[in-house]
Short mmCIF file of C-alpha atoms in Angstrom, two decimals:
data_model
loop_
_atom_site.label_atom_id
_atom_site.label_comp_id
_atom_site.label_asym_id
_atom_site.label_seq_id
_atom_site.Cartn_x
_atom_site.Cartn_y
_atom_site.Cartn_z
CA MET C 1 8.18 22.53 -6.21
CA TYR C 2 5.45 20.93 -8.35
CA TYR C 3 7.59 21.26 -11.47
CA LYS C 4 7.95 17.81 -13.10
CA LYS C 5 6.53 16.14 -9.97
CA PHE C 6 3.02 15.42 -11.27
CA THR C 7 2.13 13.10 -14.14
CA CYS C 8 -1.21 12.26 -15.74
CA ALA C 9 -2.53 8.89 -14.52
CA GLU C 10 -4.35 8.44 -17.84
CA CYS C 11 -1.48 8.87 -20.32
CA GLY C 12 1.71 9.25 -18.25
CA HIS C 13 2.64 12.71 -19.51
CA VAL C 14 3.70 15.52 -17.23
CA VAL C 15 1.05 17.71 -15.61
CA ALA C 16 2.09 21.30 -16.21
CA ARG C 17 1.04 24.76 -15.11
CA TYR C 18 -0.74 26.46 -17.96
CA ARG C 19 -2.22 29.50 -16.24
CA SER C 20 -0.65 31.44 -13.43
CA THR C 21 -0.86 34.72 -11.64
CA THR C 22 2.23 36.71 -10.76
CA TYR C 23 5.10 34.55 -9.52
CA TYR C 24 4.81 35.54 -5.87
CA SER C 25 1.01 35.59 -5.71
CA ARG C 26 -0.78 32.98 -3.60
CA GLU C 27 -3.95 33.38 -5.62
CA GLY C 28 -2.97 30.19 -7.37
CA SER C 29 -2.42 28.67 -10.77
CA ALA C 30 -4.11 26.00 -12.87
CA TRP C 31 -2.51 22.69 -13.87
CA ARG C 32 -3.45 20.03 -16.41
CA CYS C 33 -1.96 17.25 -18.54
CA PHE C 34 0.54 18.76 -20.97
CA ASN C 35 -0.39 16.12 -23.53
CA SER C 36 -3.93 17.49 -23.68
CA PHE C 37 -2.60 20.96 -24.61
CA GLN C 38 -1.57 19.92 -28.07
CA LYS C 39 -3.94 20.80 -30.89
CA LEU C 40 -2.33 18.18 -33.13
CA GLY C 41 -1.13 14.78 -32.03
CA SER C 42 -2.71 14.84 -28.58
CA THR C 43 -3.28 11.36 -27.19
CA CYS C 44 -4.96 12.39 -23.92
CA ASN C 45 -8.54 13.58 -23.60
CA VAL C 46 -8.24 14.82 -20.01
CA SER C 47 -8.68 18.51 -20.78
CA ILE C 48 -9.86 19.50 -17.28
CA SER C 49 -7.57 21.77 -15.30
CA PHE C 50 -7.04 21.70 -11.54
CA ASP C 51 -6.56 24.71 -9.30
CA GLU C 52 -3.25 24.70 -7.49
CA ARG C 53 -4.97 25.36 -4.18
CA TYR C 54 -6.82 22.04 -4.64
CA MET C 55 -3.51 20.23 -5.13
CA ASP C 56 -2.15 21.94 -2.01
CA TYR C 57 -5.18 20.99 0.07
CA CYS C 58 -5.14 17.43 -1.29
CA PHE C 59 -1.58 16.92 -0.02
CA VAL C 60 -2.50 18.09 3.48
CA ASP C 61 -5.64 15.93 3.38
CA THR C 62 -3.44 12.97 2.42
CA LEU C 63 -1.09 13.59 5.35
CA ARG C 64 -4.12 13.71 7.64
CA LYS C 65 -5.35 10.33 6.31
CA ILE C 66 -1.86 8.81 6.68
CA LYS C 67 -2.09 9.58 10.38
CA THR C 68 -4.64 6.78 10.91
CA SER C 69 -4.06 4.55 7.87
CA GLU C 70 -2.97 0.98 8.59
CA GLY C 71 -2.81 0.37 4.85
CA PHE C 72 -0.07 2.98 4.48
CA ARG C 73 1.94 1.37 7.26
CA HIS C 74 1.58 -2.05 5.61
CA GLN C 75 2.96 -0.54 2.39
CA ILE C 76 5.98 0.78 4.29
CA LYS C 77 6.68 -2.60 5.90
CA ALA C 78 6.40 -4.38 2.55
CA HIS C 79 8.73 -1.87 0.90
CA LEU C 80 11.38 -2.12 3.62
CA ARG C 81 11.11 -5.90 3.63
CA LYS C 82 11.75 -5.92 -0.13
CA LEU C 83 14.88 -3.80 0.29
CA ASP C 84 16.27 -5.84 3.15
CA LEU C 85 18.61 -8.72 2.31
CA THR C 86 17.41 -12.31 2.63
CA GLU C 87 19.45 -14.90 4.47
CA ASN C 88 20.81 -16.25 1.16
CA GLU C 89 21.70 -12.75 -0.02
CA LEU C 90 23.52 -12.01 3.25
CA GLN C 91 25.51 -15.23 2.85
CA HIS C 92 26.30 -14.31 -0.76
CA LYS C 93 27.41 -10.84 0.33
CA GLU C 94 29.79 -12.35 2.91
CA HIS C 95 31.08 -14.80 0.28
CA LEU C 96 31.79 -11.92 -2.12
CA GLU C 97 33.69 -10.09 0.62
CA LYS C 98 35.86 -13.14 1.30
CA GLN C 99 36.51 -13.60 -2.43
CA MET C 100 37.49 -9.94 -2.80
CA GLU C 101 39.82 -10.18 0.19
CA ALA C 102 41.49 -13.30 -1.26
CA LEU C 103 41.86 -11.69 -4.69
CA ASN C 104 43.32 -8.55 -3.12
CA GLN C 105 46.01 -10.70 -1.49
CA GLU C 106 46.69 -12.36 -4.84
CA LEU C 107 46.90 -8.94 -6.46
CA TYR C 108 49.49 -7.74 -3.93
CA LYS C 109 51.62 -10.84 -4.63
CA ALA C 110 51.26 -10.46 -8.39
CA VAL C 111 52.27 -6.79 -8.22
CA ASP C 112 55.34 -7.67 -6.11
CA THR C 113 56.27 -10.37 -8.60
CA GLU C 114 55.90 -8.02 -11.57
CA ILE C 115 57.94 -5.34 -9.83
CA GLN C 116 60.78 -7.86 -9.51
CA LYS C 117 60.38 -8.69 -13.23
CA ASN C 118 60.34 -4.97 -14.11
CA GLY C 119 56.64 -5.15 -15.13
CA LYS C 120 57.15 -7.13 -18.32
CA ASN C 121 53.98 -9.24 -17.89
CA THR C 122 50.85 -7.58 -16.47
CA GLN C 123 48.35 -10.12 -17.78
CA LEU C 124 47.82 -11.76 -14.37
CA ILE C 125 47.41 -8.37 -12.66
CA ASN C 126 44.84 -7.30 -15.23
CA GLN C 127 42.90 -10.55 -14.84
CA ILE C 128 42.82 -10.33 -11.04
CA THR C 129 41.82 -6.65 -11.23
CA ASP C 130 38.93 -7.48 -13.62
CA ASP C 131 37.74 -10.26 -11.28
CA ILE C 132 37.80 -7.87 -8.29
CA ILE C 133 35.81 -5.25 -10.23
CA GLN C 134 33.13 -7.81 -11.13
CA LEU C 135 32.85 -8.93 -7.51
CA ARG C 136 32.68 -5.32 -6.32
CA GLU C 137 29.83 -4.58 -8.71
CA GLN C 138 27.83 -7.49 -7.32
CA HIS C 139 28.71 -6.48 -3.76
CA TYR C 140 27.82 -2.83 -4.38
CA LYS C 141 24.26 -3.78 -5.35
CA TYR C 142 23.78 -5.22 -1.88
CA ILE C 143 25.38 -2.19 -0.23
CA GLU C 144 23.19 0.11 -2.32
CA ARG C 145 20.05 -1.71 -1.18
CA LEU C 146 21.07 -1.56 2.47
CA GLU C 147 21.82 2.14 2.21
CA GLN C 148 18.46 2.71 0.50
CA LEU C 149 16.82 0.67 3.26
CA GLU C 150 18.28 2.87 5.98
CA GLU C 151 17.52 6.07 4.08
CA ASP C 152 13.89 5.15 3.33
CA LYS C 153 13.31 3.75 6.81
CA GLU C 154 14.52 6.98 8.43
CA ARG C 155 12.63 9.20 5.99
CA LEU C 156 9.32 7.29 6.21
CA GLU C 157 9.49 7.11 10.00
CA LYS C 158 10.02 10.87 10.02
CA LEU C 159 6.97 11.30 7.79
CA LEU C 160 4.83 9.16 10.09
CA LYS C 161 5.93 11.17 13.12
CA TYR C 162 5.03 14.40 11.34
CA CYS C 163 1.59 13.07 10.41
CA GLU C 164 0.92 11.81 13.92
CA LYS C 165 1.62 15.28 15.33
CA MET C 166 -0.55 17.07 12.77
CA LYS C 167 -3.31 19.22 14.15
CA PRO C 168 -6.68 19.13 12.38
CA VAL C 169 -6.94 21.81 9.70
CA SER C 170 -10.33 22.47 8.15
CA LEU C 171 -10.76 23.57 4.56
CA LYS C 172 -11.82 26.98 5.88
CA THR C 173 -8.66 27.35 7.97
CA PHE C 174 -6.37 25.97 5.28
CA HIS C 175 -7.60 28.53 2.74
CA ASN C 176 -7.91 31.36 5.29
CA MET C 177 -11.57 31.81 4.36
CA ARG C 178 -13.38 34.64 6.14
CA PRO C 179 -16.28 37.09 5.75
CA ARG C 180 -15.44 39.80 3.26
CA ILE C 181 -17.20 42.58 5.16
CA LYS C 182 -17.01 44.00 8.65
CA PRO C 183 -20.01 44.20 10.99
CA GLY C 184 -22.29 47.01 9.87
CA ASP C 185 -21.03 47.11 6.27
CA SER C 186 -23.44 46.76 3.40
CA VAL C 187 -23.55 43.22 2.01
CA TYR C 188 -23.51 44.82 -1.44
CA SER C 189 -20.37 46.86 -0.84
CA LYS C 190 -17.60 44.24 -0.99
CA THR C 191 -19.22 40.96 -1.95
CA ASN C 192 -20.02 41.46 -5.62
CA SER C 193 -17.10 39.30 -6.75
CA ALA C 194 -18.08 35.67 -7.18
CA ARG C 195 -14.48 34.45 -7.57
CA ASP C 196 -13.48 31.82 -5.04
CA VAL C 197 -10.34 33.73 -4.18
CA SER C 198 -12.44 36.65 -2.88
CA TYR C 199 -13.33 34.48 0.13
CA MET C 200 -9.67 33.96 1.07
CA ASP C 201 -7.21 36.09 2.93
CA LEU C 202 -4.25 35.78 0.57
CA GLU C 203 -1.98 37.48 3.09
CA GLY C 204 -2.97 35.05 5.83
CA GLU C 205 -0.99 32.15 7.23
CA ASP C 206 0.34 29.61 4.73
CA HIS C 207 -0.77 26.18 5.97
CA PHE C 208 0.95 24.18 3.23
CA PRO C 209 3.97 22.22 4.63
CA GLU C 210 6.33 22.94 1.76
CA GLU C 211 9.37 21.38 3.42
CA VAL C 212 7.46 18.11 3.98
CA PHE C 213 6.45 17.95 0.33
CA ILE C 214 9.99 18.62 -0.88
CA GLU C 215 11.56 16.05 1.44
CA HIS C 216 9.05 13.23 1.14
CA VAL C 217 7.23 13.31 -2.20
CA LEU C 218 9.15 11.62 -5.01
CA SER C 219 6.35 12.08 -7.54
CA ALA C 220 2.56 12.12 -7.86
CA THR C 221 -0.14 11.09 -10.31
CA ILE C 222 -3.45 12.81 -10.95
CA ASP C 223 -6.31 11.08 -12.77
CA LYS C 224 -9.15 12.51 -14.84
CA ALA C 225 -11.32 12.96 -11.73
CA GLY C 226 -8.52 14.85 -10.02
CA GLU C 227 -7.72 12.13 -7.48
CA ILE C 228 -4.05 12.41 -6.52
CA LYS C 229 -1.71 9.69 -5.31
CA PHE C 230 1.63 10.73 -3.85
CA LYS C 231 4.67 8.49 -4.12
CA PHE C 232 6.78 8.47 -0.96
CA ALA C 233 9.04 5.54 -1.92
CA GLU C 234 9.13 2.75 -4.51
CA GLY C 235 5.88 0.88 -3.96
CA VAL C 236 4.63 3.32 -1.32
CA GLU C 237 1.84 5.42 -2.84
CA PHE C 238 -1.07 6.98 -1.03
CA GLY C 239 -3.88 9.45 -1.55
CA SER C 240 -6.74 10.80 0.54
CA GLY C 241 -9.43 9.63 -1.89
CA LEU C 242 -10.52 13.21 -2.45
CA ASP C 243 -11.36 14.18 -6.03
CA TYR C 244 -11.93 17.55 -7.63
CA GLU C 245 -15.74 17.47 -7.52
CA LYS C 246 -15.79 16.52 -3.83
CA TYR C 247 -13.35 19.33 -3.12
CA LYS C 248 -15.48 21.87 -4.99
CA GLU C 249 -18.56 20.69 -3.11
CA ARG C 250 -16.75 21.23 0.20
CA PHE C 251 -15.60 24.64 -0.96
CA GLU C 252 -19.10 25.68 -2.08
CA LYS C 253 -20.56 24.51 1.22
CA GLN C 254 -18.05 26.65 3.10
CA LYS C 255 -18.76 29.61 0.81
CA LYS C 256 -22.46 29.42 1.66
CA LYS C 257 -21.65 29.43 5.37
CA ILE C 258 -19.49 32.52 4.92
CA GLN C 259 -22.17 34.20 2.82
CA MET C 260 -24.58 33.66 5.70
CA GLU C 261 -22.03 35.05 8.17
CA GLU C 262 -21.66 38.12 5.96
CA LEU C 263 -25.39 38.54 5.66
CA LEU C 264 -26.06 38.31 9.40
CA ILE C 265 -23.47 40.99 10.25
CA SER C 266 -24.50 43.29 7.39
CA ASP C 267 -26.15 46.68 7.68
CA GLU C 268 -29.10 45.40 5.62
CA VAL C 269 -29.94 42.59 8.03
CA GLN C 270 -29.61 44.83 11.06
CA LYS C 271 -32.27 47.02 9.44
CA VAL C 272 -34.44 43.99 8.58
CA LYS C 273 -34.16 42.74 12.15
CA GLU C 274 -35.46 46.03 13.52
CA PHE C 275 -38.04 46.61 10.78
CA CYS C 276 -39.55 43.13 11.04
CA LYS C 277 -40.30 43.12 14.73
CA GLU C 278 -43.78 43.42 13.33
CA ALA C 279 -44.79 41.42 10.25
CA LYS C 280 -43.94 42.93 6.87
CA MET C 281 -44.33 41.82 3.28
CA PRO C 282 -41.16 41.27 1.16
CA LYS C 283 -41.84 44.32 -1.00
CA HIS C 284 -42.12 46.47 2.15
CA ILE C 285 -38.77 45.15 3.39
CA ARG C 286 -37.13 45.73 0.01
CA CYS C 287 -38.36 49.30 -0.18
CA HIS C 288 -37.23 49.91 3.40
CA LEU C 289 -33.73 48.79 2.41
CA GLY C 290 -33.77 50.93 -0.72
CA ILE C 291 -33.12 47.96 -3.03
CA LYS C 292 -34.65 48.46 -6.47
CA SER C 293 -34.26 44.94 -7.85
CA ASP C 294 -36.78 42.46 -6.50
CA ASN C 295 -34.70 39.57 -7.87
CA SER C 296 -31.57 40.81 -6.14
CA TYR C 297 -33.39 41.29 -2.84
CA ARG C 298 -34.93 37.81 -2.92
CA LYS C 299 -31.72 36.06 -3.98
CA ARG C 300 -29.25 37.84 -1.70
CA ILE C 301 -31.32 38.66 1.37
CA HIS C 302 -34.83 37.28 1.66
CA GLU C 303 -34.36 33.64 0.58
CA PRO C 304 -31.16 33.05 2.63
CA LEU C 305 -32.81 34.55 5.74
CA GLN C 306 -35.93 32.48 5.17
CA LYS C 307 -33.96 29.23 4.69
CA SER C 308 -31.94 29.90 7.82
CA GLY C 309 -35.12 30.45 9.84
CA LYS C 310 -34.39 34.09 10.59
CA LEU C 311 -37.36 35.40 8.58
CA ILE C 312 -40.50 33.35 9.20
CA LEU C 313 -44.10 33.67 8.21
CA ASP C 314 -46.08 35.47 10.87
CA PRO C 315 -47.81 32.66 12.83
CA SER C 316 -50.56 35.04 13.94
CA ARG C 317 -51.72 35.52 10.33
CA GLU C 318 -53.09 32.10 9.54
CA THR C 319 -55.10 33.18 6.53
CA THR C 320 -52.78 35.81 5.06
CA LYS C 321 -49.59 34.59 3.37
CA GLY C 322 -46.46 36.60 2.66
CA TRP C 323 -46.10 38.47 5.95
CA TYR C 324 -42.75 37.88 7.65
CA VAL C 325 -41.37 38.56 11.11
CA TRP C 326 -37.82 38.29 12.48
CA ASN C 327 -37.07 35.18 14.48
CA ASP C 328 -34.24 35.35 17.03
CA ASN C 329 -34.60 31.74 18.10
CA ASP C 330 -31.99 29.30 16.75
#
């Protein structure tokens, strides 16, 4: 559904998928300006690629912002006002209709006359027919605008109603992010992968409203920072203001929360909790856990627990540093 929908805001070329997983996988693809692909003749320097899941989330974030945006509603009103006919245009439309009706009557008479003359002179019929066609073309432009007005009005009102009924969806919920281990598992057993996708349940619920995108988005632009603006009608464009760096910051923040969740339910921390009822030094804790690498222990267990306030320096040892006890207080 993104095919030929996105264009580069910097150069106007299509944004294309250049890396993908299997067709049915929800792991996601990467998209970037097709113009920046070219080794020769490229006129765009936006070589950054954007994960498809970011584009998905950005659309939902935009719908959420539309829900409360007065600016978006002003755009809709201005667009519909532009399509609607002015008083002069309405009068001109009525005048065209009267002219066409009069010419139709003339045409009937001319045809009857030519029938009586056995059709020897069709010049008048041809002239009247040409005049009617010209009037119809002018009239059709007004009809086309009124039809577009009704279509856009109905479609945009439907979009607003959908947005107003939207329930809040966090980044964590949207991506089905969850701890990768079960309570009591080793934190080392299933969390070695640093790929973002390892934090997501790819078989979980799909929160992307595909039917809304297909029905309402005419096109979209994406700039070099990754900020996306979706076009819902001529002159009606809107984006959430989210860019790629802000999105990645949100994602990293959520990853750290999940890493802490994983750590606190892990087998290692359950052992630390019991072992550190009395103060212990880091090397004692590491040896108790059977972890050989001091760097790995500090990075994956000790420092996160210390920052979260779960492992604290023993307050009873004022003169001796490096002795830690478990702290159950939040």
